[in-house]
Tab-separated table of C-alpha atoms in Angstrom:
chain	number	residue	atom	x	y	z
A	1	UNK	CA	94.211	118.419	118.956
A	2	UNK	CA	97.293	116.813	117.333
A	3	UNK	CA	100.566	118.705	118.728
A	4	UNK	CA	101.965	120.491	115.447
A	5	UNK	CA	98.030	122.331	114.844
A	6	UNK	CA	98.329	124.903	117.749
A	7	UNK	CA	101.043	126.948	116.003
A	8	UNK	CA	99.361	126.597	112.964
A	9	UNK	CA	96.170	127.673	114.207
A	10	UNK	CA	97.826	130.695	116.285
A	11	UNK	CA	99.348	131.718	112.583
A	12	UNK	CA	96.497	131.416	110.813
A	13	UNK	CA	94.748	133.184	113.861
A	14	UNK	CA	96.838	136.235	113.803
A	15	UNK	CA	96.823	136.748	110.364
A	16	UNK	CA	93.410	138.123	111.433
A	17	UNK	CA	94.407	140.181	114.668
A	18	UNK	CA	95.662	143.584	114.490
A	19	UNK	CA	97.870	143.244	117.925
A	20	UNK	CA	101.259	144.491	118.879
A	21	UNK	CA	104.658	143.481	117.723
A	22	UNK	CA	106.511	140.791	120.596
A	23	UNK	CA	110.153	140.115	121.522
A	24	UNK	CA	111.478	136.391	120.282
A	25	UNK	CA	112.407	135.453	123.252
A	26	UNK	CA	110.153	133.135	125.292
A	27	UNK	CA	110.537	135.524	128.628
A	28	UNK	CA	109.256	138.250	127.067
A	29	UNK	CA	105.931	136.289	126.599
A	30	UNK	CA	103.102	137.220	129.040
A	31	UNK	CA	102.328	134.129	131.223
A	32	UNK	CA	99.194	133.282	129.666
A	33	UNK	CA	101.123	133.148	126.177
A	34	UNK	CA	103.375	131.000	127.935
A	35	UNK	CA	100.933	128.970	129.142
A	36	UNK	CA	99.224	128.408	126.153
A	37	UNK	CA	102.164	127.834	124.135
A	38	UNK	CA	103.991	125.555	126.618
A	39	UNK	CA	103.249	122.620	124.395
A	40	UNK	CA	105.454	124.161	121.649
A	41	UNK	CA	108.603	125.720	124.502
A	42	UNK	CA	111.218	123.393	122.806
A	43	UNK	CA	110.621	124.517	119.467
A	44	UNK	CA	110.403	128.245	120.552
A	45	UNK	CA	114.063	128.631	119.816
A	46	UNK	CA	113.695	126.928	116.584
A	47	UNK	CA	111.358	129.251	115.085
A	48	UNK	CA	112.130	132.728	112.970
A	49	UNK	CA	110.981	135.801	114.578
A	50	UNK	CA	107.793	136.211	112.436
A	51	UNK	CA	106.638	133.074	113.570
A	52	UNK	CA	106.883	133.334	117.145
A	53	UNK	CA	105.609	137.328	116.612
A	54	UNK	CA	102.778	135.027	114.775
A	55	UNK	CA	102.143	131.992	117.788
A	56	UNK	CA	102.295	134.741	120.177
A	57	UNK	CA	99.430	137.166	118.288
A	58	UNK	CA	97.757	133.857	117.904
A	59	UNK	CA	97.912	133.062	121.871
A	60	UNK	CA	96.352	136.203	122.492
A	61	UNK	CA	93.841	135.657	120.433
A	62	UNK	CA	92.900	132.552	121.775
A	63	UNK	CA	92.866	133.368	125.099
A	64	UNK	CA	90.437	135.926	124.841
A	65	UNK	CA	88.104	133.735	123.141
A	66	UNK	CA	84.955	132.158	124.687
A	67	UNK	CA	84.700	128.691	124.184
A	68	UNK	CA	82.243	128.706	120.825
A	69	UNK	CA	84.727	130.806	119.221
A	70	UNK	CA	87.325	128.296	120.179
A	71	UNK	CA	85.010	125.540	118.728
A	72	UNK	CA	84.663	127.712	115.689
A	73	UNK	CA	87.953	128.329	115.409
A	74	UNK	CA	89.025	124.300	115.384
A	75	UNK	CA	86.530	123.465	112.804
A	76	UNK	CA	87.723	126.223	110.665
A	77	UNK	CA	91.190	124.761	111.738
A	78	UNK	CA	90.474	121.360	110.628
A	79	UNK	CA	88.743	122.743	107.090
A	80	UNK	CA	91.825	124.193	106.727
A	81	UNK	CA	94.162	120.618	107.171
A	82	UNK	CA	91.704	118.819	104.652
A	83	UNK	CA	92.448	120.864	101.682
A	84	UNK	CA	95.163	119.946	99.424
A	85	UNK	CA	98.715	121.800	99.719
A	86	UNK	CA	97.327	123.813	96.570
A	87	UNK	CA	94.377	124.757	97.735
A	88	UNK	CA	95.701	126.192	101.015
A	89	UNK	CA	98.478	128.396	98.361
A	90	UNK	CA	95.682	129.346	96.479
A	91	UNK	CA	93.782	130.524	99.459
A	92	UNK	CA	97.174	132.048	100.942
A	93	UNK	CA	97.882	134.308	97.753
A	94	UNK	CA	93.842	135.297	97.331
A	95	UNK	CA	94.424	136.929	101.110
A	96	UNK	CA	97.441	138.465	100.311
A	97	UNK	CA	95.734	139.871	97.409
A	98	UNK	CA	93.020	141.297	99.595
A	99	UNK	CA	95.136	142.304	102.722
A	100	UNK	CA	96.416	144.583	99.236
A	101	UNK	CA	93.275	146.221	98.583
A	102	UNK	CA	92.099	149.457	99.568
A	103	UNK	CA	89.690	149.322	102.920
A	104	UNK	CA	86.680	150.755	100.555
A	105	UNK	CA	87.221	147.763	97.995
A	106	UNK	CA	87.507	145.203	101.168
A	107	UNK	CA	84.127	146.097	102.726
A	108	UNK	CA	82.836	145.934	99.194
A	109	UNK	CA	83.820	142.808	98.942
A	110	UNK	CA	82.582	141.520	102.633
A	111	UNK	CA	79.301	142.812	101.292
A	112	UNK	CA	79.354	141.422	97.792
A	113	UNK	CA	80.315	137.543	100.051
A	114	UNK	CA	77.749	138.637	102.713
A	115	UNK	CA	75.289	138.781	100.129
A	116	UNK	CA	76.574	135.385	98.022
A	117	UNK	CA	76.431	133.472	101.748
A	118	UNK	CA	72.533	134.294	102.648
A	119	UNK	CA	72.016	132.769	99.238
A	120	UNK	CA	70.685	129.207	99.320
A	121	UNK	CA	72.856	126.440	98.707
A	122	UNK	CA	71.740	125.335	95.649
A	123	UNK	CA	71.649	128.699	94.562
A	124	UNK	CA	75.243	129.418	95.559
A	125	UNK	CA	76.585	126.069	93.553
A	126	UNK	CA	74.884	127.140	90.563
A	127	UNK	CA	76.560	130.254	90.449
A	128	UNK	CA	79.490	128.476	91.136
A	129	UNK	CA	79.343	126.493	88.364
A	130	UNK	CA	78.148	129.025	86.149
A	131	UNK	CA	81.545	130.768	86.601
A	132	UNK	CA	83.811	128.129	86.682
A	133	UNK	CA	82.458	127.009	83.196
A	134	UNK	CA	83.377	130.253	81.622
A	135	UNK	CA	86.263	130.877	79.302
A	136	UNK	CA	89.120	132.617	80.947
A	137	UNK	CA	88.385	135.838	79.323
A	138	UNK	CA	84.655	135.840	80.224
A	139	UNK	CA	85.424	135.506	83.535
A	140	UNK	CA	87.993	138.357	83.520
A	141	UNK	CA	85.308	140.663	81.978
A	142	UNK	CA	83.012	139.550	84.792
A	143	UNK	CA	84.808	140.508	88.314
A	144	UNK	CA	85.965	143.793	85.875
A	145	UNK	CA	82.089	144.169	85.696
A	146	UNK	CA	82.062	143.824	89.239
A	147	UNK	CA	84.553	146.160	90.463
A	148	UNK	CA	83.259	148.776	88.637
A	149	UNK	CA	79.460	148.633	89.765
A	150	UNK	CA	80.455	147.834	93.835
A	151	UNK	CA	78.418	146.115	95.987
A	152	UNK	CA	75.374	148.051	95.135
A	153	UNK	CA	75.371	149.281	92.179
A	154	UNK	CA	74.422	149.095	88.621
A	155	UNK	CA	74.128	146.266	86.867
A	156	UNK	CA	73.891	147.643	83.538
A	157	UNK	CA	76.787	150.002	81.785
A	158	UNK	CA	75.746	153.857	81.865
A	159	UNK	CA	77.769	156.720	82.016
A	160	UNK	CA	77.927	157.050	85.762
A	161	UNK	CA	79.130	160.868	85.885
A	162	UNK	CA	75.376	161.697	84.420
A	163	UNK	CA	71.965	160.865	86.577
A	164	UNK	CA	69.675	159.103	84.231
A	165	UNK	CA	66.527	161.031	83.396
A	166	UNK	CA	63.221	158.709	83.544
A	167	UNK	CA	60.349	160.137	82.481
A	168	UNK	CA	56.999	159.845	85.273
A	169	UNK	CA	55.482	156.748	84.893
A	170	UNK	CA	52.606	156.804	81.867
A	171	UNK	CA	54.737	159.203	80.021
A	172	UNK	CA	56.870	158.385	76.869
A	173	UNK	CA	59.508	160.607	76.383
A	174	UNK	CA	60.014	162.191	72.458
A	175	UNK	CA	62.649	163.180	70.786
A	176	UNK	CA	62.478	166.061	69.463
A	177	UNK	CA	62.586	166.948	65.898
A	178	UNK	CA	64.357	170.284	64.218
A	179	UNK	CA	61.333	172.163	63.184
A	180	UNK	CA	61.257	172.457	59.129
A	181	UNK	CA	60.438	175.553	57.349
A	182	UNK	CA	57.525	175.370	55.548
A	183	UNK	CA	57.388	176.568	52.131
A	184	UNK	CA	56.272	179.423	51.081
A	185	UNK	CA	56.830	181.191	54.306
């Protein structure tokens, strides 16, 4: 692993933890941080307080994984230092957006990927492409679409405050008509 992709992976690491705030200062670290991070001591000085709150999250992180999820965790790593600057802003601001969102629309939206993933490739690409060919506009009106009917639900418009009423299968329902007077009567 090439020096400078430790503290990059322990960032990008504990942007998914949940863990404890740490002191800057590179006593404070437990000795297993410090042992991971001793690659990266002479820059500890160097670094704002986010980002060794950040490398030391990370540390943590990593130490408590097994080695697959280390494995995982590099190839995810080296995904991540193949895409261009760009992409890795784009991919920055779409987490922001969704470390923004409510915890209801977030698991929605675990589901709605879940769902996209167990789709087969091909599958998936056309669907990408599908999108991606749409105007602007089109596509704005299609993730509205999909906010509004969640993970599971509709995929037609309907006024959602009524149930719908089906008739039993075999059965047509009528309208009914306003009876007419006959004449005469």
């Amino acid at each position: 692993m090439k020096p400078f992709t430790l503290p990059v992976l322990l960032a990008c690491c504990s942007l998914m933890a949940g863990c404890p705030s740490y002191g800057g200062e590179w006593g404070e670290l437990s000795p297993a941080q410090q042992q991971t991070l001793t690659p990266h001591r002479n820059q500890w000085d160097g670094l704002s307080d986010e980002q060794r709150e950040n490398m030391a999250r990370g540390a943590d992180r990593w130490i408590s994984m097994d080695a697959e999820q280390r494995r995982s965790m590099s190839d995810r790593y080296e995904r991540w230092q193949a895409l261009t600057p760009e992409k890795r802003q784009d991919l920055t601001q779409k987490l922001r957006t969704y470390k923004q969102l409510d915890p209801l629309q977030q698991r929605q939206l675990k589901e709605r990927f879940g769902k996209f993933n167990k789709l087969p490739k091909d599958r998936q690409e056309q669907l990408r492409q599908k999108f991606e060919k749409m105007p602007a506009k089109d596509r704005a009106k299609a993730l509205e679409r999909m906010k509004e009917r969640g993970p599971n639900g509709p995929k037609h418009r309907r006024n959602m405050d009524r149930p719908q009423q089906r008739p039993p299968p075999g059965q047509h329902q009528r309208r009914q008509q306003p009876q007419r007077s006959k004449p005469g009567g």
